[in-house]
Coordinates of C-alpha atoms in Angstrom, one line a residue:
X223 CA 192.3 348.6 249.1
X224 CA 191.0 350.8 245.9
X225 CA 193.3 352.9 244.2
X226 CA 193.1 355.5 245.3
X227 CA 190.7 354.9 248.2
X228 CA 190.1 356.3 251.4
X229 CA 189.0 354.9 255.1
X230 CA 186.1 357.1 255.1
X231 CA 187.5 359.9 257.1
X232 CA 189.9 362.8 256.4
X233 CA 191.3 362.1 252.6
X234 CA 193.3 363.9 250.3
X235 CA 190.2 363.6 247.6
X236 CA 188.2 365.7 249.5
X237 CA 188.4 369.8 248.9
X238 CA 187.6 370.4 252.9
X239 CA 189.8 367.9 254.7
X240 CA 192.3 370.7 255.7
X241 CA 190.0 372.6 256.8
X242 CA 187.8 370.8 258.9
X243 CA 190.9 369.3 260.4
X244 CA 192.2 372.9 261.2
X245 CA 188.9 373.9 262.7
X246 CA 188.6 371.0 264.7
X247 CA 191.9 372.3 266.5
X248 CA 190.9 375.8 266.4
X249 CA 187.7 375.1 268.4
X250 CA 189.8 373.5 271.0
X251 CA 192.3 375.9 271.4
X252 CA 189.8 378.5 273.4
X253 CA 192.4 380.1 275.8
X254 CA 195.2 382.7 275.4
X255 CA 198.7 380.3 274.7
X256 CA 202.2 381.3 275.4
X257 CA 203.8 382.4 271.6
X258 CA 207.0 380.2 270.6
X259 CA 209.4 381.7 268.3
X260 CA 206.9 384.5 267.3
X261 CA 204.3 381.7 266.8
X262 CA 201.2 381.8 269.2
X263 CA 200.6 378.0 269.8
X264 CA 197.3 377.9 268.2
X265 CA 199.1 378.9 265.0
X266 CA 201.5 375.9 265.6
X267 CA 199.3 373.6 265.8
X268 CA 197.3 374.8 262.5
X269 CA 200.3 374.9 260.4
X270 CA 201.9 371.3 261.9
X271 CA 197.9 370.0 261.4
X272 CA 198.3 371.4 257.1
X273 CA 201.7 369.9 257.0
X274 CA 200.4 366.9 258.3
X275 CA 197.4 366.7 256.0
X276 CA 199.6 367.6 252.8
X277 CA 202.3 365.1 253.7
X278 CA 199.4 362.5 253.9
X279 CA 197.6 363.3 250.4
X280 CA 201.5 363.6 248.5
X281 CA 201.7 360.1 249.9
X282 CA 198.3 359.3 249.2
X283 CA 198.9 359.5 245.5
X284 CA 200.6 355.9 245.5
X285 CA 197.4 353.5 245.4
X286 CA 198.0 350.7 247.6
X287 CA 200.7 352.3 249.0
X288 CA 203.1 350.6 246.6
X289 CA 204.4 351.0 242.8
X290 CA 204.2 347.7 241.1
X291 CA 205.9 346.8 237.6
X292 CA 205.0 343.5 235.9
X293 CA 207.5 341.8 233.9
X294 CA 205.6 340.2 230.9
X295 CA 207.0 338.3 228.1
X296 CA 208.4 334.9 226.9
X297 CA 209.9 333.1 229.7
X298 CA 210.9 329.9 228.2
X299 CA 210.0 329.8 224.4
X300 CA 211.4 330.7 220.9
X301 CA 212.3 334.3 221.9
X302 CA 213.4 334.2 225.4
X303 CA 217.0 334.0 224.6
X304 CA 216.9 338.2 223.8
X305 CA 214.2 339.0 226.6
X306 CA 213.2 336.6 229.0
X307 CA 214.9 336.4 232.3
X308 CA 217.0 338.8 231.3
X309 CA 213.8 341.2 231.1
X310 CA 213.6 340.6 234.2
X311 CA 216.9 340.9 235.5
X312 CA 217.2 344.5 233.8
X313 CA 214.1 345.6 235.6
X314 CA 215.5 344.1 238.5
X315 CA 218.6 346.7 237.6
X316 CA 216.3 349.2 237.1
X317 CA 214.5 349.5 240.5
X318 CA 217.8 348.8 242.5
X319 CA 219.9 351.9 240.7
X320 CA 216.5 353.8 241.6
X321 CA 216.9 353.4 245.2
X322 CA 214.3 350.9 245.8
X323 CA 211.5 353.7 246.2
X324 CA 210.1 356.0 244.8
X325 CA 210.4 358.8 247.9
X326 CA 209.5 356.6 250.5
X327 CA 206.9 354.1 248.4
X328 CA 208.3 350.9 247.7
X329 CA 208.5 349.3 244.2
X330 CA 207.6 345.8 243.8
X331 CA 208.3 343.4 240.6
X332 CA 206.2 340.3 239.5
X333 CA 206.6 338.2 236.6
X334 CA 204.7 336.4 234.0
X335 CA 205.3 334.3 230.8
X336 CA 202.8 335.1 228.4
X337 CA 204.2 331.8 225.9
X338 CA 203.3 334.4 222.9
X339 CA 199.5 333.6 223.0
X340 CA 197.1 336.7 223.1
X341 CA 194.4 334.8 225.3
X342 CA 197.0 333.9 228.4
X343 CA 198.3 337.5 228.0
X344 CA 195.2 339.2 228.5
X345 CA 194.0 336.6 231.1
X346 CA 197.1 337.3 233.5
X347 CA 196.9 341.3 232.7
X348 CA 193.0 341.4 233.7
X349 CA 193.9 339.4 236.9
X350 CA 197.0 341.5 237.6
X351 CA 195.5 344.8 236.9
X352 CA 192.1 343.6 238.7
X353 CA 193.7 342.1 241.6
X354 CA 197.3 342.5 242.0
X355 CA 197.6 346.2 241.8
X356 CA 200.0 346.4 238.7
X357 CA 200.4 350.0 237.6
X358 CA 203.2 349.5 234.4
X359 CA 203.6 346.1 232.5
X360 CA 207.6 346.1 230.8
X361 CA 208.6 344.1 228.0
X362 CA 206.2 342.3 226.0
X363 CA 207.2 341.3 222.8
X364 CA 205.3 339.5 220.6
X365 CA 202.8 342.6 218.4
X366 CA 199.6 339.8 218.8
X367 CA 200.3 339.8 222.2
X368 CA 200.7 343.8 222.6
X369 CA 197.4 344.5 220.1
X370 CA 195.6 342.5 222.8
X371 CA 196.4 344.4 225.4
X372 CA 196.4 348.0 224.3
X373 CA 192.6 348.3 224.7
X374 CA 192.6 346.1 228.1
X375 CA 195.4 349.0 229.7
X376 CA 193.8 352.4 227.9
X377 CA 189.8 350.9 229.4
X378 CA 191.6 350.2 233.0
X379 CA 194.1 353.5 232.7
X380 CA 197.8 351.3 233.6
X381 CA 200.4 351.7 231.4
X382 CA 202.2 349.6 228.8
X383 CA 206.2 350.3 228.4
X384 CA 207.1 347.7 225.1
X385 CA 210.6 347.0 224.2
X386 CA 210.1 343.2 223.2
X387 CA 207.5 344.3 219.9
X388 CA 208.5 346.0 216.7
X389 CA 205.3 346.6 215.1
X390 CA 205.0 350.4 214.0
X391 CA 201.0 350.2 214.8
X392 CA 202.2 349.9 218.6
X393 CA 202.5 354.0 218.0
X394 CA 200.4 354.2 214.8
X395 CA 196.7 353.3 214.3
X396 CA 196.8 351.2 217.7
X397 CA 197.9 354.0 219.5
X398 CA 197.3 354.5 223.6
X399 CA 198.7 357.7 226.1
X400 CA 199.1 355.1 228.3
X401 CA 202.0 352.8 225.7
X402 CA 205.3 353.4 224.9
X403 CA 207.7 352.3 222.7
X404 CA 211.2 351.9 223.6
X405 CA 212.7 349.9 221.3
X406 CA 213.4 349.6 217.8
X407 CA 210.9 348.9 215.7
X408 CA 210.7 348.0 211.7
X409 CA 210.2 351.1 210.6
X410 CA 213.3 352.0 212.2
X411 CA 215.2 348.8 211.5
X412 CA 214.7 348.2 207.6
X413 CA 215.0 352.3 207.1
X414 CA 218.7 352.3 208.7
X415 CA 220.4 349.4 207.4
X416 CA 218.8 350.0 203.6
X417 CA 219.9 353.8 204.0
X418 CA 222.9 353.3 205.0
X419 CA 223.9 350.5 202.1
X420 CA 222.1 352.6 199.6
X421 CA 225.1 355.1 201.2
X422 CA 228.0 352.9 200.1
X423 CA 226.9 352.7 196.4
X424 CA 224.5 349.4 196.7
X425 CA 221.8 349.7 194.8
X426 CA 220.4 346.3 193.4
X427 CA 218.3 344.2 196.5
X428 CA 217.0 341.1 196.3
X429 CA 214.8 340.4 199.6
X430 CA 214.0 336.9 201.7
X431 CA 210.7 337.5 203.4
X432 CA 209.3 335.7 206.1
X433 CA 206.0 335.4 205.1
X434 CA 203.7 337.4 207.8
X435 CA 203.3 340.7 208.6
X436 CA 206.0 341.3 210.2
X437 CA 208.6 340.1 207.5
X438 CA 205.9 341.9 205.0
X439 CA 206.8 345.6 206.9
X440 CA 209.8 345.3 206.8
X441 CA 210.5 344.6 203.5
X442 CA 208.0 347.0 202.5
X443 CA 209.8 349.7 204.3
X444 CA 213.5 348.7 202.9
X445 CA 212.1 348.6 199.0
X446 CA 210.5 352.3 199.8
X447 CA 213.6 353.3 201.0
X448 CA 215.7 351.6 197.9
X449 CA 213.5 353.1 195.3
X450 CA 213.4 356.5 197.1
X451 CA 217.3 356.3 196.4
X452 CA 217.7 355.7 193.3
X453 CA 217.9 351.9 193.6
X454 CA 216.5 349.0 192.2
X455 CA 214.7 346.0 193.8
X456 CA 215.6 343.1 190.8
X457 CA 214.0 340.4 193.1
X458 CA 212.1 338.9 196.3
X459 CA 211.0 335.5 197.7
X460 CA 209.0 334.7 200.5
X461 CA 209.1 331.5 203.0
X462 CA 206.9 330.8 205.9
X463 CA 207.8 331.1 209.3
X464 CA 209.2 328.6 210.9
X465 CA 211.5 327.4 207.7
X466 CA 214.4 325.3 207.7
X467 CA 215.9 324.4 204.6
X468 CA 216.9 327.7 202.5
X469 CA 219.2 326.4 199.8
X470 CA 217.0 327.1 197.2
X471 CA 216.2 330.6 197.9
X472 CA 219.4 331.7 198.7
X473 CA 220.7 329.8 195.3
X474 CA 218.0 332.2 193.7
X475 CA 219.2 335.4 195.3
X476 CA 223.0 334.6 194.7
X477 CA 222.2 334.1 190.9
X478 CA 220.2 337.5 190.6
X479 CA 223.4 339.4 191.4
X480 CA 221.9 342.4 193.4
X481 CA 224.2 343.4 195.2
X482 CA 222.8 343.1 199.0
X483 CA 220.7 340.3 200.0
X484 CA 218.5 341.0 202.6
X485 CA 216.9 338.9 205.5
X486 CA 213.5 340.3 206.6
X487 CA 212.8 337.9 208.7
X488 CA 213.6 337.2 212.8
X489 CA 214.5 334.7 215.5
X490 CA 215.0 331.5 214.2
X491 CA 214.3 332.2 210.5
X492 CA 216.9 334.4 210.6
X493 CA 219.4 332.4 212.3
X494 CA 219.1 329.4 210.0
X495 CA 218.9 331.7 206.8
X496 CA 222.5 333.3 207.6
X497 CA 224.2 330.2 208.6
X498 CA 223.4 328.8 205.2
X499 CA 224.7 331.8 203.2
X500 CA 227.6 331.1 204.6
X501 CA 227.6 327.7 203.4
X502 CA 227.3 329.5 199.9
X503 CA 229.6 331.6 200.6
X504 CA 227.4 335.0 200.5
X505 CA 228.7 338.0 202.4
X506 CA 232.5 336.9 201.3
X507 CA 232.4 337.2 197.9
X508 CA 231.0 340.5 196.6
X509 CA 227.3 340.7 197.4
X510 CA 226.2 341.9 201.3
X511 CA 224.1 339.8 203.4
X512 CA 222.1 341.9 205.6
X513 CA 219.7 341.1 208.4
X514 CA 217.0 343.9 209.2
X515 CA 216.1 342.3 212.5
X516 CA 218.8 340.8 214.8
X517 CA 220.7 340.5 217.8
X518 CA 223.5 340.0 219.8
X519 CA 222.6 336.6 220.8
X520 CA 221.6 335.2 217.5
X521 CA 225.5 336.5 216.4
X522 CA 227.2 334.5 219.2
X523 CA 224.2 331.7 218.4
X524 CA 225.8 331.8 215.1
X525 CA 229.4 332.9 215.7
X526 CA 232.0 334.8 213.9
X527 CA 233.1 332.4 211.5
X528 CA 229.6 332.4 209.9
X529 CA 228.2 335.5 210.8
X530 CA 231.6 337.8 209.5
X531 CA 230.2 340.8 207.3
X532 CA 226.9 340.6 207.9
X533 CA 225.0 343.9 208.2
X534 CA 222.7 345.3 211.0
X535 CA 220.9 348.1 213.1
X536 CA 220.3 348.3 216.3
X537 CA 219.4 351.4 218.9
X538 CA 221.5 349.3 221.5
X539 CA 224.7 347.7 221.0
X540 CA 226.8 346.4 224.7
X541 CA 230.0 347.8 223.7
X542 CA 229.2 351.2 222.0
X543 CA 230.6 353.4 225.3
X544 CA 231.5 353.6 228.5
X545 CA 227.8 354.0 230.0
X546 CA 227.0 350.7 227.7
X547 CA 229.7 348.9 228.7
X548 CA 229.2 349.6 232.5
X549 CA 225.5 348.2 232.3
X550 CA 226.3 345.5 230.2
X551 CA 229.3 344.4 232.6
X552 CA 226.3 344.7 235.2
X553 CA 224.1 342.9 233.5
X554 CA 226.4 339.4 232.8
X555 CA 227.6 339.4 236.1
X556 CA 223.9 338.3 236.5
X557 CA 222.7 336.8 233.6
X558 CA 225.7 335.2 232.3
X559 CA 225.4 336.9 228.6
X560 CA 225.5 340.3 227.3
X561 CA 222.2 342.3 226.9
X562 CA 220.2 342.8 223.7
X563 CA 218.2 345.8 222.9
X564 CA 214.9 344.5 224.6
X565 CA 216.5 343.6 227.5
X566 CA 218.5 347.3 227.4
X567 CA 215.2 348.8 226.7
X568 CA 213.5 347.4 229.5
X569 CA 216.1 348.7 231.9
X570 CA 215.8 352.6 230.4
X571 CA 212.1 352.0 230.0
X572 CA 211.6 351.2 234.2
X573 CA 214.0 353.7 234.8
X574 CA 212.6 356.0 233.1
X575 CA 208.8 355.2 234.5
X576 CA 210.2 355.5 238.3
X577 CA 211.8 359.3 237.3
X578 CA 208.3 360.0 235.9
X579 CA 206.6 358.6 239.3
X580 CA 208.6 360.9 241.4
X581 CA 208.3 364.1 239.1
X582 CA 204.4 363.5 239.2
X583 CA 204.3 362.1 243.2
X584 CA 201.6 359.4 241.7
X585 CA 200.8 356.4 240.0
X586 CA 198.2 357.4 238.3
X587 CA 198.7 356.4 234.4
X588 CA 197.6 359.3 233.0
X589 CA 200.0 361.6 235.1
X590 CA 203.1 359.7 234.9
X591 CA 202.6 359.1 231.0
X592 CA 202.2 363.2 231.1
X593 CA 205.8 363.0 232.6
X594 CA 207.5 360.8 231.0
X595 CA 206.8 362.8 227.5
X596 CA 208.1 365.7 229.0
X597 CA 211.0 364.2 230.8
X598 CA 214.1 363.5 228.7
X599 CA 214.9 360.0 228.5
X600 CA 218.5 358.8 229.2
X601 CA 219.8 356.6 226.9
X602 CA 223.1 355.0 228.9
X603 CA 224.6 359.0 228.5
X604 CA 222.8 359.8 225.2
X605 CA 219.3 361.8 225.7
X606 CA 216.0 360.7 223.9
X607 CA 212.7 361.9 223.7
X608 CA 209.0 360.8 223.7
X609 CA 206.8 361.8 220.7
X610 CA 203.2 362.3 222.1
X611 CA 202.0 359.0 220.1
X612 CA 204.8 357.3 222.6
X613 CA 207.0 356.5 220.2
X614 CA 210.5 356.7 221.6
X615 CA 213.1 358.5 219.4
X616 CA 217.1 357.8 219.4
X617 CA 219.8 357.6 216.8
X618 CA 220.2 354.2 215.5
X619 CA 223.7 352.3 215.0
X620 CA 224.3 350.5 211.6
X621 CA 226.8 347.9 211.7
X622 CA 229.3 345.4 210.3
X623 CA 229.7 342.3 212.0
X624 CA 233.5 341.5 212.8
X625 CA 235.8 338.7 211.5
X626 CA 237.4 336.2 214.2
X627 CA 240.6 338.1 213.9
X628 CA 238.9 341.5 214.4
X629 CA 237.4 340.1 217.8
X630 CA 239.4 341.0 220.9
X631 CA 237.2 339.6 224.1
X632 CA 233.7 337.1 224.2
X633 CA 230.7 339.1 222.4
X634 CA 233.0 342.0 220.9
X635 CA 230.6 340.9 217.5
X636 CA 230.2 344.5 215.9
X637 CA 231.9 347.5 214.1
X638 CA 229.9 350.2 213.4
X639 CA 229.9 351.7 209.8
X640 CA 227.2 354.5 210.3
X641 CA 225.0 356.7 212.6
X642 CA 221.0 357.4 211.5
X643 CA 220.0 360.2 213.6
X644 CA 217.0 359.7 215.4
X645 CA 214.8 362.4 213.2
X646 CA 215.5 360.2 210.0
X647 CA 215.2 356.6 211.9
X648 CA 211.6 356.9 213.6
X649 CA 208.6 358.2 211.6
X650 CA 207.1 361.7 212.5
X651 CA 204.2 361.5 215.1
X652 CA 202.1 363.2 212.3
X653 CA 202.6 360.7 210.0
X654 CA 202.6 357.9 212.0
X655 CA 198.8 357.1 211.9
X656 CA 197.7 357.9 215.6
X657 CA 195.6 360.2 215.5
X658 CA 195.9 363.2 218.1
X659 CA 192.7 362.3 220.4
X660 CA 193.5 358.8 220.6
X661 CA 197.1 360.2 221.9
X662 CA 195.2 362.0 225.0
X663 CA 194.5 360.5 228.1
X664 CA 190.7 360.8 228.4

């Protein structure tokens, strides 16, 4: 059926369906009836036939009678460890703490790996939004992947909810009414941990780039931050993705003496770049090793031994509180490991669509994105909002990952040594590039 298609007959899109409906009834009713309860029956009927026809257009506002969320992102590939199936297991989460339905409707999930290529994104998203009815696609990393799809959901009116890409242009000059953006991204990521250091007295940075522009922002935004400070970047090297011997650069940033060395970098880069320092002993003997884009997994990947010291943010940590530690607990009785941010953000993001759904009684993108910026978001107890460029706004941890001894159970990986708020962690709407008519649904 069409969204938001009729059979041709009495529909909630057209002005006079009450009406003829109720004049139908009155024309029948041509003799006196007996009152009930005050009420003659002709005034019965007319006011059971509006109920009727009102209950029928609230439900009406559900196209194909349904509410369906696609899971998009890398099922099987070099990021699947911190979304993945456990995407979809926290969406999962999501619908079943909901209720199921959304006031009656149901709510149905499909899946798709994208394998972080643009062209097999889009063609999946055209068939699902074509064909399969998909109102909200969760997850998504990859920023290639998202840029692609912006313009496909804004021309066809569904809405994007991304927790798996960090680009700042998700919310900036790529902006969309129809995308949020409910994770961390680098703006966010490189501000808090180089704030916070800068905090402690550590001025002198060296950086080790990945060489794309994703490693390229968040340096960029880490130096701004240091020089805005009063501190000093004394060196940077850059390395290509994908690298896998780091000796001599981290030889190079050891000998400069700065005082943090930082990793702007991800995934496997990232991974491979802290277990050598360890090797050469950075992070225990003076200068601070810090990674501007990591997670839980690529700690235990790593483990304590190695990883001990290091430096992070993160909006989402598993064992921040109680609300954290109750998902989380959730989450590995299913998925055997403890949740990352994307995997958190997915679960708050579908939550947080399904509470916008029923405030709006529809679908429809436009109205449910309306909602969600005015809802408050809940953030596992802690409340965050939605600027109007759909950049999602929380306070960001900053922490210090623990030595073996300081462990007490599996995954207990982080201490945390400072709080951004969320007004110095995410950039301004006004100044984030989107401009205020590409923010409004047309």
């Amino acid at each position: 059926m069409p969204r938001g298609g009729g059979n041709g007959n009495c529909h909630p899109d057209k002005p006079n369906c009450t009406l003829f409906v109720t004049n139908v009834l009155a024309k029948r009713v041509k003799y006196p009836l007996p009152k009930i309860g005050g009420l003659t029956m002709r005034s019965l009927l007319l006011s059971v036939a509006f109920l009727s026809v009102s209950m029928s257009a609230a439900l009406a506002e559900f196209s194909d009678g349904k509410v369906v969320i696609g899971v998009m992102g890398d099922q099987s590939g070099v990021v699947a460890d911190v979304g993945g199936p456990g995407s979809i297991v926290a969406a999962r989460m999501a619908v079943a703490d909901f209720g199921g339905t959304v006031d009656g409707t149901p709510i149905e999930i499909i899946t798709a790996d994208h394998q972080n290529k643009p062209d097999i994104a889009s063609s999946i998203v055209r068939e699902w939004f074509d064909r399969r009815g998909v109102d909200a696609i969760v997850d998504l990393p990859h920023s290639g992947v998202v840029f692609g799809l912006i313009p496909l959901a804004t021309d066809k009116k569904r809405s994007l909810l991304i927790s798996g890409a960090a680009s700042t242009d998700i919310t900036g000059r790529y902006c969309s009414p129809y995308v949020t953006h409910w994770t961390d991204d680098t703006y966010a990521l490189a501000r808090g941990t180089a704030a916070s250091l800068l905090d402690q007295g550590l001025k002198t940075w060296f950086f080790l780039t990945a060489d794309y522009s994703f490693g390229h922002d968040l340096e960029g935004v880490a130096h701004q931050v240091v020089e805005e400070r009063g501190g000093k970047v004394i060196g940077s090297a850059r390395h290509p993705l994908g690298t896998a011997d780091f000796s001599t650069l981290l030889v190079r940033a050891r000998s400069s003496s700065a005082e943090v060395i930082a990793l702007a970098s991800a995934g496997a880069d990232t991974v491979n770049a802290i277990k050598q320092a360890g090797q050469f002993g950075i992070g225990r003997t003076g200068q601070k090793l810090a990674a501007l884009h990591a997670f839980v997994t690529d700690i235990n990947s790593i483990g304590l031994e190695t990883a001990q010291n290091l430096i992070i943010s993160t909006g989402f940590y598993w064992n921040d509180n109680d609300a954290t530690r109750s998902f989380a607990r959730r989450f590995f009785a299913t998925h055997g490991r403890m949740p990352t941010r994307e995997q958190a953000g997915v679960y708050v993001s579908v939550l947080h669509y399904l509470k916008a759904a029923r405030a709006g009684h529809s679908d429809d993108a436009a109205s449910v994105n309306d909602q969600m910026r005015q809802l408050p978001v809940d953030r596992f107890g802690s409340e965050a909002h939605i600027q109007a460029n759909g950049r999602v706004t929380y306070e960001i941890g900053v922490y210090r990952v623990k030595t073996p001894a300081e462990s007490k159970e599996p995954w207990d990986f982080y201490v945390r040594t400072a709080t951004v708020p969320a007004s110095a962690a995410f950039r301004p709407a006004s100044e984030s590039g989107c401009s205020s008519q590409a923010a409004k649904a047309q």
